[in-house]
Amino acid sequence: VEPPAPPRGPTALLVASLRNAGAALDENFNMKQFGPTKLKDKWVMQRFSEVIRCFDVIALQEVTSKEQNAVPKLLEWVNQNGARYEFSISPRIGRTKNAEQYVFLWDTSRIHAGQKYTYVVTDESDLMHREPFVGRFQVATSQQPFRFLLINVHTDPEETMQELNALAFVYDSVRRYEYPEDDILLLGDLNARPGKLQGLERDPALVSLVNVPTNTRKDKTYDNFVINQYATTEFSGRSGILDLESAFGINQDTALRISDHLPIWAEFSIHENQRAGS
């Protein structure tokens, strides 16, 4: 893969998000199709794995497989070339029987993290269909390692306005809970474009990083990063999408076999900026 995104350099960190991982997992990993000889679409899983290996940390949304070993099977594909990625996964979340799971994947040669450093945000008022999943991460360097939190989000398209307002409260609550950590990245499928992010845009410190279409059909901007522009000065100023068509030399219909959303990415320094403040 030669994606239209910066290569993973020694001093730069690439964080990504991708929704509809569940489609790939469900299509290939179910009770009747597990095992090396039973994977339904190896081409999809190979490409999906190559996408993951483009990034240091990637947040997945909409993992709906009912089998517990779907993500471990995905990791087998990701790590088959000698890579050393690990994952953390949320409980099944949602009000309906079609609950979903959030997943974080990270390159252990570059990032320190783990399941014990994750939690689901408490939503006592039931303002969100799927409560966000939070993970703590630290770059694996001995000199001023960049430490940050990811808030993994998938809003409900029928409740987007209410949930975006709730996410503004979630962001502030996580910041207060994690104080003095000030590098908090909210990322995922927001089901709204910049300018329509409701409460997330009422705080002038919060900015979205992606301003291009993020679905594979390239006509909607659903996915994004939201950061505090004054606190997370480790952001390099570079962000965007990984265009599956360009990356793999395929047409749109073929790209849709991988996902109906494009991976979004943002680049950060691997070193903590000591001047950053909230």
C-alpha positions as CSV (number, residue, x, y, z in Angstrom):
1,V,0.0,0.0,0.0
2,E,1.2,3.5,-0.8
3,P,-1.5,5.6,0.8
4,P,-2.0,9.4,0.3
5,A,-0.9,9.9,3.9
6,P,2.5,10.6,5.4
7,P,4.6,7.5,6.0
8,R,5.1,6.4,9.6
9,G,8.3,8.3,10.3
10,P,10.6,8.0,13.4
11,T,9.3,11.3,14.9
12,A,5.7,11.4,13.7
13,L,2.7,9.4,15.0
14,L,-0.2,8.5,12.8
15,V,-3.6,8.0,14.4
16,A,-6.6,6.8,12.4
17,S,-10.2,5.9,12.6
18,L,-12.4,3.6,10.4
19,R,-16.1,2.9,10.7
20,N,-17.8,-0.2,9.3
21,A,-15.0,-2.5,10.2
22,G,-17.9,-4.7,11.3
23,A,-18.9,-5.3,7.7
24,A,-15.5,-6.8,6.9
25,L,-15.5,-8.8,10.1
26,D,-19.0,-10.1,9.8
27,E,-18.6,-11.0,6.1
28,N,-15.6,-13.0,6.8
29,F,-15.7,-14.1,10.4
30,N,-18.8,-15.9,11.5
31,M,-19.6,-19.3,12.9
32,K,-19.8,-21.0,9.6
33,Q,-16.8,-19.4,8.0
34,F,-14.0,-19.4,10.6
35,G,-10.6,-21.0,9.9
36,P,-8.0,-20.6,7.2
37,T,-10.0,-22.5,4.5
38,K,-13.3,-20.9,5.4
39,L,-12.6,-17.2,5.1
40,K,-15.1,-15.9,2.6
41,D,-13.1,-13.0,1.2
42,K,-9.4,-13.2,1.8
43,W,-8.8,-10.3,-0.5
44,V,-10.8,-8.0,1.7
45,M,-9.0,-9.1,4.9
46,Q,-5.6,-8.7,3.3
47,R,-6.4,-5.1,2.2
48,F,-8.0,-4.3,5.5
49,S,-4.9,-5.5,7.3
50,E,-2.7,-3.4,5.0
51,V,-4.7,-0.3,5.9
52,I,-4.3,-1.0,9.6
53,R,-0.5,-1.3,9.2
54,C,-0.3,2.2,7.7
55,F,-1.0,3.6,11.2
56,D,0.3,3.5,14.7
57,V,-3.1,3.5,16.4
58,I,-6.4,3.0,14.7
59,A,-9.9,3.2,16.2
60,L,-12.6,1.0,14.7
61,Q,-16.3,1.5,15.1
62,E,-19.3,-0.8,14.3
63,V,-17.8,-4.2,15.0
64,T,-21.0,-6.3,15.1
65,S,-19.7,-9.8,14.9
66,K,-21.4,-12.1,17.5
67,E,-18.2,-14.2,17.8
68,Q,-15.6,-13.4,20.4
69,N,-12.7,-14.4,18.1
70,A,-13.4,-12.0,15.2
71,V,-10.9,-9.4,16.2
72,P,-8.2,-11.9,17.2
73,K,-8.6,-13.4,13.8
74,L,-8.2,-10.0,12.2
75,L,-5.0,-9.5,14.3
76,E,-3.7,-12.7,12.7
77,W,-4.0,-11.1,9.3
78,V,-2.5,-7.8,10.5
79,N,0.5,-9.5,12.2
80,Q,1.2,-12.2,9.5
81,N,4.1,-10.2,8.1
82,G,5.9,-9.9,11.4
83,A,4.0,-6.8,12.7
84,R,3.2,-6.7,16.4
85,Y,-0.2,-5.1,16.8
86,E,-2.5,-5.7,19.8
87,F,-6.0,-4.6,20.5
88,S,-8.5,-3.6,23.2
89,I,-12.2,-4.0,22.7
90,S,-15.3,-2.6,24.4
91,P,-18.3,-4.6,25.7
92,R,-21.2,-4.8,23.3
93,I,-22.9,-1.4,23.4
94,G,-26.3,-0.3,22.2
95,R,-30.0,-0.2,23.2
96,T,-31.1,-2.8,20.6
97,K,-30.2,-6.4,20.0
98,N,-27.8,-5.3,17.3
99,A,-25.2,-4.1,19.7
100,E,-21.8,-3.0,18.5
101,Q,-18.3,-3.0,19.9
102,Y,-15.5,-0.4,19.6
103,V,-11.9,-1.5,19.1
104,F,-8.5,0.1,19.4
105,L,-5.5,-1.4,17.5
106,W,-1.9,-0.3,18.0
107,D,1.6,-1.1,17.0
108,T,3.3,-2.3,20.2
109,S,6.7,-1.4,18.8
110,R,5.6,2.2,18.8
111,I,2.8,2.5,21.4
112,H,2.2,1.5,25.0
113,A,-1.5,0.7,25.7
114,G,-3.7,-2.2,26.9
115,Q,-7.2,-3.3,27.7
116,K,-6.7,-2.2,31.4
117,Y,-6.3,1.4,30.1
118,T,-9.7,1.6,28.6
119,Y,-13.2,2.3,29.8
120,V,-16.8,3.0,28.6
121,V,-18.1,6.5,29.4
122,T,-20.9,6.4,31.9
123,D,-24.2,7.7,30.5
124,E,-26.7,7.6,33.3
125,S,-29.2,9.8,31.5
126,D,-29.1,7.6,28.4
127,L,-28.3,10.4,26.1
128,M,-26.3,8.2,23.6
129,H,-27.3,5.1,21.8
130,R,-23.7,3.9,22.1
131,E,-21.6,5.3,24.9
132,P,-18.1,6.2,23.8
133,F,-15.1,4.0,24.5
134,V,-12.0,5.7,25.9
135,G,-8.4,4.5,25.7
136,R,-5.1,5.8,27.1
137,F,-2.0,5.7,25.0
138,Q,1.7,6.6,25.2
139,V,4.4,6.7,22.6
140,A,7.1,4.2,23.2
141,T,10.0,6.6,23.5
142,S,12.1,7.5,26.6
143,Q,12.3,11.2,25.8
144,Q,9.2,13.2,26.6
145,P,6.7,10.6,25.2
146,F,3.5,12.0,23.8
147,R,0.6,10.8,26.0
148,F,-3.0,11.1,24.8
149,L,-6.5,9.8,25.1
150,L,-8.8,8.6,22.4
151,I,-12.6,8.9,22.7
152,N,-14.0,6.4,20.2
153,V,-17.4,7.5,19.0
154,H,-20.2,6.2,16.7
155,T,-23.3,8.4,16.9
156,D,-26.8,7.3,15.9
157,P,-27.9,8.9,12.7
158,E,-31.4,9.3,14.0
159,E,-30.2,11.0,17.2
160,T,-27.2,12.9,15.9
161,M,-28.0,16.4,17.1
162,Q,-28.7,15.3,20.7
163,E,-25.7,13.0,20.7
164,L,-23.3,15.7,19.4
165,N,-24.4,18.0,22.2
166,A,-23.9,15.1,24.7
167,L,-20.4,14.6,23.2
168,A,-19.4,18.1,24.2
169,F,-20.3,17.2,27.8
170,V,-18.5,13.8,27.4
171,Y,-15.3,15.6,26.1
172,D,-15.3,18.0,29.1
173,S,-16.1,15.2,31.5
174,V,-13.2,13.0,30.3
175,R,-10.9,16.0,30.4
176,R,-11.8,16.6,34.0
177,Y,-11.6,12.9,34.9
178,E,-8.2,12.5,33.3
179,Y,-6.7,15.8,34.6
180,P,-3.9,16.8,34.2
181,E,-4.0,15.0,30.8
182,D,-4.9,17.6,28.2
183,D,-4.4,15.8,24.9
184,I,-7.8,14.3,24.2
185,L,-8.7,13.2,20.7
186,L,-12.4,12.5,20.0
187,L,-12.6,10.5,16.8
188,G,-15.0,8.3,14.9
189,D,-18.2,8.5,13.0
190,L,-20.0,11.7,14.0
191,N,-22.7,11.5,11.3
192,A,-22.3,15.2,10.7
193,R,-19.9,17.5,8.7
194,P,-17.9,20.4,10.1
195,G,-20.2,23.3,10.8
196,K,-22.9,20.9,11.9
197,L,-21.2,19.4,15.0
198,Q,-23.5,21.2,17.5
199,G,-22.1,21.4,21.0
200,L,-18.7,20.2,19.9
201,E,-18.3,23.5,17.9
202,R,-19.6,25.8,20.6
203,D,-16.3,25.7,22.5
204,P,-13.9,27.8,20.3
205,A,-11.0,25.7,21.6
206,L,-12.3,22.6,19.9
207,V,-11.6,22.1,16.2
208,S,-12.3,19.3,13.7
209,L,-9.4,18.2,11.5
210,V,-11.0,16.6,8.4
211,N,-12.9,18.7,5.9
212,V,-13.2,16.4,2.9
213,P,-15.7,13.6,2.2
214,T,-15.0,10.5,4.4
215,N,-17.4,8.0,2.9
216,T,-16.2,5.7,0.1
217,R,-18.7,7.2,-2.3
218,K,-17.0,10.6,-1.6
219,D,-20.2,12.6,-1.1
220,K,-20.5,13.0,2.7
221,T,-18.3,14.0,5.6
222,Y,-19.3,11.7,8.5
223,D,-16.0,10.9,10.2
224,N,-13.7,13.3,12.0
225,F,-11.2,14.1,14.8
226,V,-12.0,16.8,17.3
227,I,-9.2,18.2,19.4
228,N,-8.4,21.1,21.7
229,Q,-6.3,23.3,19.4
230,Y,-4.6,25.1,22.3
231,A,-3.8,22.0,24.3
232,T,-2.8,19.4,21.7
233,T,0.0,21.4,20.0
234,E,1.5,18.1,19.1
235,F,-0.8,18.0,16.1
236,S,1.4,18.6,13.0
237,G,-1.3,20.3,11.0
238,R,-1.6,17.3,8.7
239,S,-4.7,15.2,8.4
240,G,-7.0,13.7,5.9
241,I,-8.4,10.5,4.4
242,L,-6.7,7.3,3.0
243,D,-8.3,7.0,-0.4
244,L,-8.9,3.3,-0.9
245,E,-9.2,3.6,-4.6
246,S,-5.8,5.3,-5.0
247,A,-4.1,3.2,-2.3
248,F,-5.0,-0.1,-4.0
249,G,-5.5,0.9,-7.6
250,I,-9.2,-0.2,-7.6
251,N,-12.5,1.3,-8.5
252,Q,-15.2,2.5,-6.1
253,D,-17.3,-0.6,-6.2
254,T,-14.3,-2.7,-5.3
255,A,-13.3,-0.3,-2.5
256,L,-16.8,-0.7,-1.1
257,R,-15.9,-4.3,-0.5
258,I,-13.4,-3.1,2.1
259,S,-15.6,-0.5,3.8
260,D,-18.2,2.1,3.0
261,H,-16.2,4.6,5.0
262,L,-12.6,5.8,4.3
263,P,-10.0,5.7,7.0
264,I,-9.3,9.2,8.4
265,W,-5.9,10.1,9.8
266,A,-4.1,12.8,11.7
267,E,-0.4,13.2,12.4
268,F,1.2,14.1,15.7
269,S,4.7,14.5,17.2
270,I,5.9,11.5,19.2
271,H,7.2,13.9,21.8
272,E,5.1,15.7,24.4
273,N,5.1,19.5,23.9
274,Q,5.8,20.8,27.4
275,R,4.4,24.2,26.4
276,A,1.0,22.8,25.8
277,G,-1.7,23.8,28.2
278,S,-5.5,23.4,28.5
